[in-house]
PDB file of C-alpha atoms in Angstrom:
ATOM      1  CA  UNK A 209      -2.814  26.897  42.807  1.00 91.00           C
ATOM      2  CA  UNK A 210      -3.009  29.512  45.779  1.00 96.00           C
ATOM      3  CA  UNK A 211       0.208  29.959  47.341  1.00 96.00           C
ATOM      4  CA  UNK A 212       0.805  31.392  50.563  1.00 97.00           C
ATOM      5  CA  UNK A 213       3.295  34.261  51.713  1.00 97.00           C
ATOM      6  CA  UNK A 214       5.816  32.772  54.309  1.00 97.00           C
ATOM      7  CA  UNK A 215       8.144  36.131  54.628  1.00 97.00           C
ATOM      8  CA  UNK A 216       8.581  39.671  53.744  1.00 95.00           C
ATOM      9  CA  UNK A 217      11.115  39.096  50.732  1.00 96.00           C
ATOM     10  CA  UNK A 218       8.984  36.552  49.335  1.00 96.00           C
ATOM     11  CA  UNK A 219       5.646  39.111  49.693  1.00 97.00           C
ATOM     12  CA  UNK A 220       7.990  41.326  47.553  1.00 96.00           C
ATOM     13  CA  UNK A 221       9.280  38.558  45.055  1.00 95.00           C
ATOM     14  CA  UNK A 222       5.368  37.579  44.697  1.00 95.00           C
ATOM     15  CA  UNK A 223       4.071  41.207  44.154  1.00 95.00           C
ATOM     16  CA  UNK A 224       6.654  41.947  41.836  1.00 94.00           C
ATOM     17  CA  UNK A 225       6.225  39.098  39.515  1.00 90.00           C
ATOM     18  CA  UNK A 226       3.616  40.064  37.140  1.00 93.00           C
ATOM     19  CA  UNK A 227       0.087  39.769  37.830  1.00 97.00           C
ATOM     20  CA  UNK A 228      -0.892  38.800  41.401  1.00 97.00           C
ATOM     21  CA  UNK A 229      -3.953  38.900  43.315  1.00 98.00           C
ATOM     22  CA  UNK A 230      -3.128  39.455  46.929  1.00 98.00           C
ATOM     23  CA  UNK A 231      -5.654  37.870  49.671  1.00 98.00           C
ATOM     24  CA  UNK A 232      -4.897  39.676  52.827  1.00 98.00           C
ATOM     25  CA  UNK A 233      -6.733  37.242  55.265  1.00 98.00           C
ATOM     26  CA  UNK A 234      -6.929  35.755  59.261  1.00 98.00           C
ATOM     27  CA  UNK A 235      -7.467  32.330  60.194  1.00 97.00           C
ATOM     28  CA  UNK A 236     -10.456  33.295  62.407  1.00 97.00           C
ATOM     29  CA  UNK A 237     -12.005  35.330  59.722  1.00 97.00           C
ATOM     30  CA  UNK A 238     -15.406  33.415  58.653  1.00 97.00           C
ATOM     31  CA  UNK A 239     -15.512  34.934  55.287  1.00 97.00           C
ATOM     32  CA  UNK A 240     -12.166  34.354  54.680  1.00 97.00           C
ATOM     33  CA  UNK A 241     -12.493  30.634  55.016  1.00 97.00           C
ATOM     34  CA  UNK A 242     -15.605  30.867  52.870  1.00 97.00           C
ATOM     35  CA  UNK A 243     -13.444  32.573  50.025  1.00 97.00           C
ATOM     36  CA  UNK A 244     -10.364  30.200  50.069  1.00 96.00           C
ATOM     37  CA  UNK A 245     -12.091  27.470  48.031  1.00 97.00           C
ATOM     38  CA  UNK A 246     -13.382  30.104  45.473  1.00 97.00           C
ATOM     39  CA  UNK A 247      -9.762  31.632  45.153  1.00 98.00           C
ATOM     40  CA  UNK A 248      -8.440  27.842  44.342  1.00 97.00           C
ATOM     41  CA  UNK A 249     -11.017  27.648  41.788  1.00 97.00           C
ATOM     42  CA  UNK A 250      -9.979  30.869  40.012  1.00 97.00           C
ATOM     43  CA  UNK A 251      -6.481  29.744  40.652  1.00 97.00           C
ATOM     44  CA  UNK A 252      -7.021  26.562  38.214  1.00 97.00           C
ATOM     45  CA  UNK A 253      -9.070  28.883  35.647  1.00 96.00           C
ATOM     46  CA  UNK A 254      -6.341  31.608  35.448  1.00 96.00           C
ATOM     47  CA  UNK A 255      -3.362  29.344  35.872  1.00 94.00           C
ATOM     48  CA  UNK A 256      -0.426  30.855  33.823  1.00 94.00           C
ATOM     49  CA  UNK A 257      -2.308  34.464  33.717  1.00 95.00           C
ATOM     50  CA  UNK A 258      -2.695  35.510  37.136  1.00 97.00           C
ATOM     51  CA  UNK A 259      -0.993  34.132  40.673  1.00 97.00           C
ATOM     52  CA  UNK A 260      -3.462  33.893  43.542  1.00 97.00           C
ATOM     53  CA  UNK A 261      -1.341  34.260  46.992  1.00 98.00           C
ATOM     54  CA  UNK A 262      -2.648  34.959  50.344  1.00 98.00           C
ATOM     55  CA  UNK A 263      -1.177  37.021  53.075  1.00 98.00           C
ATOM     56  CA  UNK A 264      -1.903  36.079  56.954  1.00 98.00           C
ATOM     57  CA  UNK A 265      -2.476  39.655  58.633  1.00 98.00           C
ATOM     58  CA  UNK A 266      -1.628  38.305  61.919  1.00 98.00           C
ATOM     59  CA  UNK A 267       1.931  36.751  60.689  1.00 97.00           C
ATOM     60  CA  UNK A 268       2.679  39.815  59.023  1.00 98.00           C
ATOM     61  CA  UNK A 269       1.007  43.105  60.227  1.00 97.00           C
ATOM     62  CA  UNK A 270       3.416  45.449  58.925  1.00 97.00           C
ATOM     63  CA  UNK A 271       2.391  44.399  55.128  1.00 96.00           C
ATOM     64  CA  UNK A 272      -1.512  44.704  55.838  1.00 96.00           C
ATOM     65  CA  UNK A 273      -0.528  47.837  57.661  1.00 96.00           C
ATOM     66  CA  UNK A 274       1.642  48.996  54.544  1.00 96.00           C
ATOM     67  CA  UNK A 275      -1.105  48.796  52.269  1.00 96.00           C
ATOM     68  CA  UNK A 276      -3.965  49.987  54.721  1.00 96.00           C
ATOM     69  CA  UNK A 277      -5.912  46.762  54.766  1.00 97.00           C
ATOM     70  CA  UNK A 278      -8.316  47.630  57.401  1.00 94.00           C
ATOM     71  CA  UNK A 279     -11.186  44.385  57.056  1.00 96.00           C
ATOM     72  CA  UNK A 280     -10.369  40.899  56.089  1.00 97.00           C
ATOM     73  CA  UNK A 281     -10.720  39.666  53.545  1.00 98.00           C
ATOM     74  CA  UNK A 282      -9.090  42.264  51.384  1.00 98.00           C
ATOM     75  CA  UNK A 283      -7.841  41.405  47.788  1.00 98.00           C
ATOM     76  CA  UNK A 284      -5.518  43.936  46.234  1.00 98.00           C
ATOM     77  CA  UNK A 285      -4.642  43.104  42.558  1.00 98.00           C
ATOM     78  CA  UNK A 286      -1.047  43.761  41.934  1.00 97.00           C
ATOM     79  CA  UNK A 287       0.597  44.387  38.248  1.00 96.00           C
ATOM     80  CA  UNK A 288       4.566  44.290  38.050  1.00 93.00           C
ATOM     81  CA  UNK A 289       4.932  45.524  41.723  1.00 94.00           C
ATOM     82  CA  UNK A 290       1.951  48.207  41.471  1.00 95.00           C
ATOM     83  CA  UNK A 291      -1.176  47.886  43.745  1.00 96.00           C
ATOM     84  CA  UNK A 292      -4.195  48.752  41.201  1.00 97.00           C
ATOM     85  CA  UNK A 293      -7.145  48.076  43.036  1.00 97.00           C
ATOM     86  CA  UNK A 294      -8.625  46.670  46.128  1.00 97.00           C
ATOM     87  CA  UNK A 295     -11.852  44.990  47.312  1.00 97.00           C
ATOM     88  CA  UNK A 296     -12.546  44.201  50.587  1.00 96.00           C
ATOM     89  CA  UNK A 297     -15.520  41.010  51.670  1.00 96.00           C
ATOM     90  CA  UNK A 298     -16.491  37.970  50.359  1.00 97.00           C
ATOM     91  CA  UNK A 299     -17.392  37.562  46.689  1.00 95.00           C
ATOM     92  CA  UNK A 300     -18.762  34.224  44.608  1.00 97.00           C
ATOM     93  CA  UNK A 301     -16.189  33.082  41.555  1.00 97.00           C
ATOM     94  CA  UNK A 302     -18.178  35.097  38.864  1.00 98.00           C
ATOM     95  CA  UNK A 303     -18.113  38.150  41.029  1.00 97.00           C
ATOM     96  CA  UNK A 304     -14.522  37.349  41.484  1.00 97.00           C
ATOM     97  CA  UNK A 305     -13.342  36.935  37.700  1.00 98.00           C
ATOM     98  CA  UNK A 306     -15.413  40.313  36.671  1.00 97.00           C
ATOM     99  CA  UNK A 307     -13.166  42.029  39.477  1.00 98.00           C
ATOM    100  CA  UNK A 308      -9.838  40.493  38.291  1.00 97.00           C
ATOM    101  CA  UNK A 309     -10.804  41.060  34.454  1.00 97.00           C
ATOM    102  CA  UNK A 310     -11.726  44.854  35.515  1.00 97.00           C
ATOM    103  CA  UNK A 311      -8.485  45.442  37.495  1.00 96.00           C
ATOM    104  CA  UNK A 312      -6.263  43.782  34.403  1.00 95.00           C
ATOM    105  CA  UNK A 313      -7.952  46.440  32.024  1.00 95.00           C
ATOM    106  CA  UNK A 314      -7.263  49.536  35.034  1.00 94.00           C
ATOM    107  CA  UNK A 315      -3.492  48.287  34.816  1.00 90.00           C
ATOM    108  CA  UNK A 316      -3.253  47.817  31.114  1.00 85.00           C
TER     109      UNK A 316
END
């Protein structure tokens, strides 16, 4: 299940809680809307392994700024509080699963 950041403290809890794909998005962003069902599917497939969390850049511009998010959607893979790798733009499910797998290898 995809989760949504509701506060800065919650963001910190998510990224510090193991393996997390953080989707920086905006409500007005077309590619972000296209990515949401892909993230839902990936979340189901990777349940218990990786959390998928969405962070609205308009609600939390300070978080987006801290991680140098310049465009949306931007995905950042975090492991144990550290940003491992990032990718911007829409990607289909197979590409997203591959990106997560590669990110986990980098973090190992």
